[in-house]
Amino acid sequence: MGLKTGAGGEKRWWWNRNVIMVLWVMLSVGFCIGLHCHMRTESMRKAEETLTSMCEERARMLQEQFAVSVNHVHALAILVSTFHYQKSPPALDQETFADYTASTAFERPLLNGVAYAQRVVHAERQLFENQQGWMIKTMKRDPSPVQDEYAPVIYSQETVSYIEALDMMSGEEDRENILRARATGKAVLTRPFRLLESNHLGVVLTFPVYLLDLPDDATAEERVRATAGYLGGAFDVESLVENLLRQLAGNQEIMVNVYDVTNASEPLIMYGTNPPDDHMLLSHVSMLDFGDPFRKHQMKCRYREKPPVSLSSITTPSGIFVICMLVGYIGYAAWSHYDNVKEDFRKMEELKKQAEAADVAKSQFLATVSHEIRTPMNGVLGMLDMLLDTNLNLTQKDYAQTAQVCGRALISLINEVLDRAKIEAGKLEIESVPFDLRSILDDVISLFSAKSREKGIELAVYVSERVPSILMGDPGRFRQIITNLVGNSVKFTERGHVFVQVHLVEHVNMAMNATAETGLNGHVNEVNKKSATTVFNTLSGLEVADSRNTCESFKLLLSHGASLSCTFGGGSVPESIADKVTLMVSVEDTGIGIPVHAQDRVFTPFMQADSSTSRNYGGTGIGLSISKCLVELMGGKINFISQPHVGSTFMFTAVLQKCGKSAGVDTKRSLSEVLPTCFRGMRVTLVDRRAVRAAVTKYHLQRLGIIIEDVSTVNEVLCALSGQNDCLNSSQPGKQPSILLIEKDSWDPKVDVHIQNQLLEYKEAGRIQVVPKVVLLLTIESDKTRAGSHVDAIIVKPLRASTIATCFQQMLGMGKCQNKDTLSGSTSLRGLLDGKNILVVDDNKVNLRVAAAALKKYGAKVVCVESGKSALSLLQPPHKFDACFMDVQMPEMDGFEATRQIRLMENKANEEAPLEEGSVKAKWRLPILAMTADVIQATHEECVKCGMDGYVSKPFEEAQLYQAVARFVVSQPIPDS
């Protein structure tokens, strides 16, 4: 990892991220060192420029001050020439010269003193000495030896009075300087020497003094002849430079040296100390012009200390190096992350392949497990069905029915586990077919009717009249959700009721705006404490978890449903509302409720409230998890409200579609439960003191076309029949009830005879034409014995429209009245299979016997074979069979391959069949239904792919068998027996 492969498959070593990181560090270090050197060079260059500027400034100022002093000496020379030689008698003497030079010394701060030396030739020496009163002396103060001419000092400033009478030409160099000065007429400087008294290094400036003014172009001979003397001034160079540097800023930073470089090979230092030879500090040399073209001077400046390295030349490269390292680290980390991601991706690809292989293995495992479990269960349940069709005594029948219930419970558990597996694999699909919602709810209620009667609890269902009769959706999954929720409610409820309601979401939302808000998913507002004897206006009179489900809420739902219907009925309906229907389904119970600590994990698979739940009530804890997934697949949501020891209310929404008009009445007839029409217009009076329960009873009666009037007590019925004022108008002709439906809690056995006598009296008095039949509604089967002798019929709840119709038919002696829409032909399974030739193919002999017995039960003629090859031989066109039930998993040739071979034979026969004149070419296509215990989606897809027409899972159920066969087999009328 980290290496890149070249075109030839060889790894490029330089593409290794560690090598590139090392190169990056080296480049960063090199760049930062180069930047440091560059910045340091720039810093030294600026220091050198600063030194040059400072040195040039000092040299310029020194030259200027020296020039000023030279001018003053020159002026003094003119003064001597004017007042000493051009005046007669001379106006200048020693005292006057000393006083004047002392008073004007401030104008010559660089001069230690000035003196005037007169030119004396040897012939005039004696006279001169006599006039002066002293002898001419050498610089060593010895009598001057004989020479051509002398230059003794006659006037001097008081500061240099010690040089009076000294011959300035006694020294060889001094003599040359004087001779050069008078020949050029310009100031002449001596070489540096130690000044007397001060012992400082200094130079002497000499100006010639002429007897008269000379022109600028005078010759040297003319200047020599006109020379009267020499004016000299002693410059203390050290003091001069010290004073100058003291006046300038930066004096402490640099060192200044002044040299006389007339002899370049041996420069003479005039100020400062010579640095050591190995001194490598920065320096600058500035040339000095003191007015003497013969002598050359220069100023050399240097820093006292080596200029420090600038902070920026350290911090900037360091910062850049840190940035480079951070960039390198980020790049290295990104590269490493990229490599890790690639490696993770590679591992994920491998894991994906493993997961796909595991998924295939899981699907195969599910298919195998489903087949291996359901196949023997098919035999068990089939044989139990056959056993129950024989003559059994009560004990034997009870044992067989118990075994059958247990077997179906096991099949249900297997289906739930397989459904959960399909949901996790994302292979569960929701179909969209027309179905009758009310028939499904009636079927679910009848499924739990025995349990509810045993427990003595109210089990009821109510569907709003605004909910369409036929909807498009998945009836099987909708039934599964309702079955799971109702099953849980019945299981955990020992008293009270279980109430299923179905409304349109629009109605519920409008009604809820008028009720107090309460929390969802177990989070409820604080509940006021109520006594155990408090009666609530609910289905059973007990408190419910969702306080919105009361009689008042019920009335609001009904009123809002009517108003919404009127709103849409007068104009155009929005397309979204016209196409889709969103239902709100609630399942309310007064059971044990869900503990608060367990409410967060209600929808977690295989989780229950606590360990005692499974022990006391049974179950696996998977039903609610599957229901939640199914609701979400239907585009809805599920939630609940629960209070411990009060009950629970589960609510879910489902988005379904309205059945199109093209389906017409035929769809409604085929899918809806066939209810008799002979009760339409019949009048029934319902006695029920609970409004919610009365509304449920009215819902079932209205489905039969019965007109209902409801009252609270029996006395109100008697009052109405007697024709008293302020009572019902039931005494009017044509409006008298044919049946009195009385709830158990409104019935008093003590007044049983009294009611019957009252009704007979009313008939004899002509107040009623016919004594209405009395029907008592009970919840518990055992209460029949205490009903009384004058009750015409008893209906044990839960109520269904079909059970009410059967009871009324028997009580009124109407016989079995059929719906006129169904008189043309029976839709029963016997009508479909009677006289049909069916081929059953299965390698399991027990399954063959079960399938054959199930089909023969409905009048089919069955032929059984045990292999796919045997089926091929019997299904060679032409043949006599109307349908084939084909097992999927068989040795030698499975059901898929057998179906493919059958379809090939049919296609070949269809191509070779001759077309007779005036006839339509016949086509062979036998309906083949897969008959297998595999219930996974993959098996169903394979069935469709190989040419099968349908799917029947083992064990057979009448409803499933009917749905599969009805699409391919034409029903035949059943002759009256």
mmCIF file with all atom_site columns, C-alpha atoms in Angstrom, residues 322-457:
data_model
loop_
_atom_site.group_PDB
_atom_site.id
_atom_site.type_symbol
_atom_site.label_atom_id
_atom_site.label_alt_id
_atom_site.label_comp_id
_atom_site.label_asym_id
_atom_site.label_entity_id
_atom_site.label_seq_id
_atom_site.pdbx_PDB_ins_code
_atom_site.Cartn_x
_atom_site.Cartn_y
_atom_site.Cartn_z
_atom_site.occupancy
_atom_site.B_iso_or_equiv
_atom_site.pdbx_formal_charge
_atom_site.auth_seq_id
_atom_site.auth_comp_id
_atom_site.auth_asym_id
_atom_site.auth_atom_id
_atom_site.pdbx_PDB_model_num
ATOM 1   C CA . VAL A 1 322 ? 6.401   24.997  10.165 1.00 0.00 ? 322 VAL A CA 1
ATOM 2   C CA . ILE A 1 323 ? 3.787   25.705  7.482  1.00 0.00 ? 323 ILE A CA 1
ATOM 3   C CA . CYS A 1 324 ? 5.575   23.409  5.055  1.00 0.00 ? 324 CYS A CA 1
ATOM 4   C CA . MET A 1 325 ? 5.660   20.700  7.697  1.00 0.00 ? 325 MET A CA 1
ATOM 5   C CA . LEU A 1 326 ? 1.951   21.173  8.380  1.00 0.00 ? 326 LEU A CA 1
ATOM 6   C CA . VAL A 1 327 ? 1.189   21.047  4.665  1.00 0.00 ? 327 VAL A CA 1
ATOM 7   C CA . GLY A 1 328 ? 3.346   17.952  4.363  1.00 0.00 ? 328 GLY A CA 1
ATOM 8   C CA . TYR A 1 329 ? 1.638   16.367  7.343  1.00 0.00 ? 329 TYR A CA 1
ATOM 9   C CA . ILE A 1 330 ? -1.802  17.172  5.952  1.00 0.00 ? 330 ILE A CA 1
ATOM 10  C CA . GLY A 1 331 ? -0.798  15.796  2.574  1.00 0.00 ? 331 GLY A CA 1
ATOM 11  C CA . TYR A 1 332 ? 0.706   12.723  4.198  1.00 0.00 ? 332 TYR A CA 1
ATOM 12  C CA . ALA A 1 333 ? -2.391  12.236  6.349  1.00 0.00 ? 333 ALA A CA 1
ATOM 13  C CA . ALA A 1 334 ? -4.679  12.771  3.349  1.00 0.00 ? 334 ALA A CA 1
ATOM 14  C CA . TRP A 1 335 ? -2.668  10.291  1.319  1.00 0.00 ? 335 TRP A CA 1
ATOM 15  C CA . SER A 1 336 ? -2.736  7.819   4.185  1.00 0.00 ? 336 SER A CA 1
ATOM 16  C CA . HIS A 1 337 ? -6.476  8.389   4.565  1.00 0.00 ? 337 HIS A CA 1
ATOM 17  C CA . TYR A 1 338 ? -6.923  7.892   0.829  1.00 0.00 ? 338 TYR A CA 1
ATOM 18  C CA . ASP A 1 339 ? -4.977  4.642   0.995  1.00 0.00 ? 339 ASP A CA 1
ATOM 19  C CA . ASN A 1 340 ? -6.975  3.591   4.039  1.00 0.00 ? 340 ASN A CA 1
ATOM 20  C CA . VAL A 1 341 ? -10.219 4.458   2.272  1.00 0.00 ? 341 VAL A CA 1
ATOM 21  C CA . LYS A 1 342 ? -9.103  2.455   -0.747 1.00 0.00 ? 342 LYS A CA 1
ATOM 22  C CA . GLU A 1 343 ? -8.218  -0.434  1.502  1.00 0.00 ? 343 GLU A CA 1
ATOM 23  C CA . ASP A 1 344 ? -11.500 -0.069  3.376  1.00 0.00 ? 344 ASP A CA 1
ATOM 24  C CA . PHE A 1 345 ? -13.333 0.106   0.062  1.00 0.00 ? 345 PHE A CA 1
ATOM 25  C CA . ARG A 1 346 ? -11.588 -3.046  -1.055 1.00 0.00 ? 346 ARG A CA 1
ATOM 26  C CA . LYS A 1 347 ? -12.528 -4.728  2.209  1.00 0.00 ? 347 LYS A CA 1
ATOM 27  C CA . MET A 1 348 ? -16.077 -3.421  1.876  1.00 0.00 ? 348 MET A CA 1
ATOM 28  C CA . GLU A 1 349 ? -16.249 -4.840  -1.623 1.00 0.00 ? 349 GLU A CA 1
ATOM 29  C CA . GLU A 1 350 ? -15.118 -8.160  -0.231 1.00 0.00 ? 350 GLU A CA 1
ATOM 30  C CA . LEU A 1 351 ? -17.581 -7.857  2.640  1.00 0.00 ? 351 LEU A CA 1
ATOM 31  C CA . LYS A 1 352 ? -20.299 -6.894  0.160  1.00 0.00 ? 352 LYS A CA 1
ATOM 32  C CA . LYS A 1 353 ? -19.582 -9.992  -1.855 1.00 0.00 ? 353 LYS A CA 1
ATOM 33  C CA . GLN A 1 354 ? -19.589 -12.024 1.329  1.00 0.00 ? 354 GLN A CA 1
ATOM 34  C CA . ALA A 1 355 ? -22.852 -10.347 2.421  1.00 0.00 ? 355 ALA A CA 1
ATOM 35  C CA . GLU A 1 356 ? -24.408 -11.015 -0.974 1.00 0.00 ? 356 GLU A CA 1
ATOM 36  C CA . ALA A 1 357 ? -23.269 -14.596 -0.767 1.00 0.00 ? 357 ALA A CA 1
ATOM 37  C CA . ALA A 1 358 ? -24.611 -14.738 2.792  1.00 0.00 ? 358 ALA A CA 1
ATOM 38  C CA . ASP A 1 359 ? -27.866 -13.197 1.600  1.00 0.00 ? 359 ASP A CA 1
ATOM 39  C CA . VAL A 1 360 ? -28.148 -15.846 -1.085 1.00 0.00 ? 360 VAL A CA 1
ATOM 40  C CA . ALA A 1 361 ? -27.333 -18.482 1.505  1.00 0.00 ? 361 ALA A CA 1
ATOM 41  C CA . LYS A 1 362 ? -29.861 -16.910 3.868  1.00 0.00 ? 362 LYS A CA 1
ATOM 42  C CA . SER A 1 363 ? -32.549 -16.933 1.169  1.00 0.00 ? 363 SER A CA 1
ATOM 43  C CA . GLN A 1 364 ? -31.719 -20.531 0.403  1.00 0.00 ? 364 GLN A CA 1
ATOM 44  C CA . PHE A 1 365 ? -31.754 -21.335 4.102  1.00 0.00 ? 365 PHE A CA 1
ATOM 45  C CA . LEU A 1 366 ? -35.133 -19.658 4.507  1.00 0.00 ? 366 LEU A CA 1
ATOM 46  C CA . ALA A 1 367 ? -36.468 -21.537 1.514  1.00 0.00 ? 367 ALA A CA 1
ATOM 47  C CA . THR A 1 368 ? -35.161 -24.811 2.890  1.00 0.00 ? 368 THR A CA 1
ATOM 48  C CA . VAL A 1 369 ? -36.372 -24.161 6.426  1.00 0.00 ? 369 VAL A CA 1
ATOM 49  C CA . SER A 1 370 ? -39.741 -22.955 5.154  1.00 0.00 ? 370 SER A CA 1
ATOM 50  C CA . HIS A 1 371 ? -40.120 -26.010 2.942  1.00 0.00 ? 371 HIS A CA 1
ATOM 51  C CA . GLU A 1 372 ? -38.899 -28.514 5.516  1.00 0.00 ? 372 GLU A CA 1
ATOM 52  C CA . ILE A 1 373 ? -41.174 -27.154 8.256  1.00 0.00 ? 373 ILE A CA 1
ATOM 53  C CA . ARG A 1 374 ? -44.245 -26.282 6.249  1.00 0.00 ? 374 ARG A CA 1
ATOM 54  C CA . THR A 1 375 ? -44.231 -29.551 4.259  1.00 0.00 ? 375 THR A CA 1
ATOM 55  C CA . PRO A 1 376 ? -44.849 -31.814 7.281  1.00 0.00 ? 376 PRO A CA 1
ATOM 56  C CA . MET A 1 377 ? -47.162 -29.166 8.765  1.00 0.00 ? 377 MET A CA 1
ATOM 57  C CA . ASN A 1 378 ? -49.148 -29.305 5.553  1.00 0.00 ? 378 ASN A CA 1
ATOM 58  C CA . GLY A 1 379 ? -49.576 -33.027 6.118  1.00 0.00 ? 379 GLY A CA 1
ATOM 59  C CA . VAL A 1 380 ? -50.498 -32.539 9.767  1.00 0.00 ? 380 VAL A CA 1
ATOM 60  C CA . LEU A 1 381 ? -53.096 -29.815 9.146  1.00 0.00 ? 381 LEU A CA 1
ATOM 61  C CA . GLY A 1 382 ? -54.442 -31.550 6.051  1.00 0.00 ? 382 GLY A CA 1
ATOM 62  C CA . MET A 1 383 ? -54.913 -34.801 7.887  1.00 0.00 ? 383 MET A CA 1
ATOM 63  C CA . LEU A 1 384 ? -56.549 -32.936 10.786 1.00 0.00 ? 384 LEU A CA 1
ATOM 64  C CA . ASP A 1 385 ? -59.003 -31.351 8.341  1.00 0.00 ? 385 ASP A CA 1
ATOM 65  C CA . MET A 1 386 ? -59.756 -34.778 6.929  1.00 0.00 ? 386 MET A CA 1
ATOM 66  C CA . LEU A 1 387 ? -60.105 -36.157 10.444 1.00 0.00 ? 387 LEU A CA 1
ATOM 67  C CA . LEU A 1 388 ? -62.564 -33.421 11.412 1.00 0.00 ? 388 LEU A CA 1
ATOM 68  C CA . ASP A 1 389 ? -64.713 -34.315 8.418  1.00 0.00 ? 389 ASP A CA 1
ATOM 69  C CA . THR A 1 390 ? -65.231 -37.816 9.849  1.00 0.00 ? 390 THR A CA 1
ATOM 70  C CA . ASN A 1 391 ? -67.617 -38.864 12.587 1.00 0.00 ? 391 ASN A CA 1
ATOM 71  C CA . LEU A 1 392 ? -65.929 -38.022 15.911 1.00 0.00 ? 392 LEU A CA 1
ATOM 72  C CA . ASN A 1 393 ? -67.256 -37.864 19.405 1.00 0.00 ? 393 ASN A CA 1
ATOM 73  C CA . LEU A 1 394 ? -66.967 -34.613 21.330 1.00 0.00 ? 394 LEU A CA 1
ATOM 74  C CA . THR A 1 395 ? -63.694 -35.498 23.035 1.00 0.00 ? 395 THR A CA 1
ATOM 75  C CA . GLN A 1 396 ? -62.040 -36.620 19.824 1.00 0.00 ? 396 GLN A CA 1
ATOM 76  C CA . LYS A 1 397 ? -63.265 -33.537 17.961 1.00 0.00 ? 397 LYS A CA 1
ATOM 77  C CA . ASP A 1 398 ? -61.931 -31.297 20.755 1.00 0.00 ? 398 ASP A CA 1
ATOM 78  C CA . TYR A 1 399 ? -58.513 -32.969 20.570 1.00 0.00 ? 399 TYR A CA 1
ATOM 79  C CA . ALA A 1 400 ? -58.388 -32.624 16.773 1.00 0.00 ? 400 ALA A CA 1
ATOM 80  C CA . GLN A 1 401 ? -59.480 -28.984 16.851 1.00 0.00 ? 401 GLN A CA 1
ATOM 81  C CA . THR A 1 402 ? -56.876 -28.207 19.534 1.00 0.00 ? 402 THR A CA 1
ATOM 82  C CA . ALA A 1 403 ? -54.151 -29.801 17.437 1.00 0.00 ? 403 ALA A CA 1
ATOM 83  C CA . GLN A 1 404 ? -55.365 -27.863 14.399 1.00 0.00 ? 404 GLN A CA 1
ATOM 84  C CA . VAL A 1 405 ? -55.246 -24.547 16.328 1.00 0.00 ? 405 VAL A CA 1
ATOM 85  C CA . CYS A 1 406 ? -51.726 -25.305 17.553 1.00 0.00 ? 406 CYS A CA 1
ATOM 86  C CA . GLY A 1 407 ? -50.578 -26.197 14.056 1.00 0.00 ? 407 GLY A CA 1
ATOM 87  C CA . ARG A 1 408 ? -51.973 -22.979 12.625 1.00 0.00 ? 408 ARG A CA 1
ATOM 88  C CA . ALA A 1 409 ? -50.309 -21.006 15.446 1.00 0.00 ? 409 ALA A CA 1
ATOM 89  C CA . LEU A 1 410 ? -46.990 -22.602 14.502 1.00 0.00 ? 410 LEU A CA 1
ATOM 90  C CA . ILE A 1 411 ? -47.534 -21.707 10.840 1.00 0.00 ? 411 ILE A CA 1
ATOM 91  C CA . SER A 1 412 ? -48.365 -18.134 11.888 1.00 0.00 ? 412 SER A CA 1
ATOM 92  C CA . LEU A 1 413 ? -45.150 -17.917 13.939 1.00 0.00 ? 413 LEU A CA 1
ATOM 93  C CA . ILE A 1 414 ? -43.104 -19.239 11.006 1.00 0.00 ? 414 ILE A CA 1
ATOM 94  C CA . ASN A 1 415 ? -44.724 -16.656 8.721  1.00 0.00 ? 415 ASN A CA 1
ATOM 95  C CA . GLU A 1 416 ? -43.883 -13.833 11.137 1.00 0.00 ? 416 GLU A CA 1
ATOM 96  C CA . VAL A 1 417 ? -40.224 -14.844 11.371 1.00 0.00 ? 417 VAL A CA 1
ATOM 97  C CA . LEU A 1 418 ? -39.997 -15.129 7.585  1.00 0.00 ? 418 LEU A CA 1
ATOM 98  C CA . ASP A 1 419 ? -41.726 -11.765 7.163  1.00 0.00 ? 419 ASP A CA 1
ATOM 99  C CA . ARG A 1 420 ? -39.169 -10.170 9.488  1.00 0.00 ? 420 ARG A CA 1
ATOM 100 C CA . ALA A 1 421 ? -36.350 -11.735 7.492  1.00 0.00 ? 421 ALA A CA 1
ATOM 101 C CA . LYS A 1 422 ? -37.831 -10.466 4.222  1.00 0.00 ? 422 LYS A CA 1
ATOM 102 C CA . ILE A 1 423 ? -38.236 -6.970  5.695  1.00 0.00 ? 423 ILE A CA 1
ATOM 103 C CA . GLU A 1 424 ? -34.601 -6.894  6.796  1.00 0.00 ? 424 GLU A CA 1
ATOM 104 C CA . ALA A 1 425 ? -33.525 -8.063  3.345  1.00 0.00 ? 425 ALA A CA 1
ATOM 105 C CA . GLY A 1 426 ? -35.698 -5.382  1.697  1.00 0.00 ? 426 GLY A CA 1
ATOM 106 C CA . LYS A 1 427 ? -37.522 -8.008  -0.334 1.00 0.00 ? 427 LYS A CA 1
ATOM 107 C CA . LEU A 1 428 ? -41.001 -7.480  1.083  1.00 0.00 ? 428 LEU A CA 1
ATOM 108 C CA . GLU A 1 429 ? -43.210 -5.824  -1.519 1.00 0.00 ? 429 GLU A CA 1
ATOM 109 C CA . ILE A 1 430 ? -46.610 -4.224  -1.081 1.00 0.00 ? 430 ILE A CA 1
ATOM 110 C CA . GLU A 1 431 ? -49.105 -5.122  -3.786 1.00 0.00 ? 431 GLU A CA 1
ATOM 111 C CA . SER A 1 432 ? -51.994 -2.968  -4.965 1.00 0.00 ? 432 SER A CA 1
ATOM 112 C CA . VAL A 1 433 ? -55.235 -4.863  -5.602 1.00 0.00 ? 433 VAL A CA 1
ATOM 113 C CA . PRO A 1 434 ? -58.880 -4.021  -4.858 1.00 0.00 ? 434 PRO A CA 1
ATOM 114 C CA . PHE A 1 435 ? -60.188 -5.212  -1.478 1.00 0.00 ? 435 PHE A CA 1
ATOM 115 C CA . ASP A 1 436 ? -63.127 -4.677  0.858  1.00 0.00 ? 436 ASP A CA 1
ATOM 116 C CA . LEU A 1 437 ? -61.894 -3.117  4.102  1.00 0.00 ? 437 LEU A CA 1
ATOM 117 C CA . ARG A 1 438 ? -65.072 -3.894  6.057  1.00 0.00 ? 438 ARG A CA 1
ATOM 118 C CA . SER A 1 439 ? -64.985 -7.585  5.117  1.00 0.00 ? 439 SER A CA 1
ATOM 119 C CA . ILE A 1 440 ? -61.358 -7.840  6.276  1.00 0.00 ? 440 ILE A CA 1
ATOM 120 C CA . LEU A 1 441 ? -62.215 -6.253  9.635  1.00 0.00 ? 441 LEU A CA 1
ATOM 121 C CA . ASP A 1 442 ? -65.187 -8.612  10.054 1.00 0.00 ? 442 ASP A CA 1
ATOM 122 C CA . ASP A 1 443 ? -62.882 -11.561 9.365  1.00 0.00 ? 443 ASP A CA 1
ATOM 123 C CA . VAL A 1 444 ? -60.361 -10.352 11.950 1.00 0.00 ? 444 VAL A CA 1
ATOM 124 C CA . ILE A 1 445 ? -63.109 -9.836  14.532 1.00 0.00 ? 445 ILE A CA 1
ATOM 125 C CA . SER A 1 446 ? -64.480 -13.342 13.917 1.00 0.00 ? 446 SER A CA 1
ATOM 126 C CA . LEU A 1 447 ? -60.946 -14.702 14.338 1.00 0.00 ? 447 LEU A CA 1
ATOM 127 C CA . PHE A 1 448 ? -60.850 -13.488 17.955 1.00 0.00 ? 448 PHE A CA 1
ATOM 128 C CA . SER A 1 449 ? -64.537 -13.863 18.765 1.00 0.00 ? 449 SER A CA 1
ATOM 129 C CA . ALA A 1 450 ? -64.123 -17.073 20.753 1.00 0.00 ? 450 ALA A CA 1
ATOM 130 C CA . LYS A 1 451 ? -61.363 -15.571 22.893 1.00 0.00 ? 451 LYS A CA 1
ATOM 131 C CA . SER A 1 452 ? -63.295 -12.364 23.569 1.00 0.00 ? 452 SER A CA 1
ATOM 132 C CA . ARG A 1 453 ? -66.440 -14.345 24.562 1.00 0.00 ? 453 ARG A CA 1
ATOM 133 C CA . GLU A 1 454 ? -64.346 -16.508 26.852 1.00 0.00 ? 454 GLU A CA 1
ATOM 134 C CA . LYS A 1 455 ? -62.911 -13.433 28.584 1.00 0.00 ? 455 LYS A CA 1
ATOM 135 C CA . GLY A 1 456 ? -66.208 -11.533 28.545 1.00 0.00 ? 456 GLY A CA 1
ATOM 136 C CA . ILE A 1 457 ? -64.807 -8.427  26.876 1.00 0.00 ? 457 ILE A CA 1
#
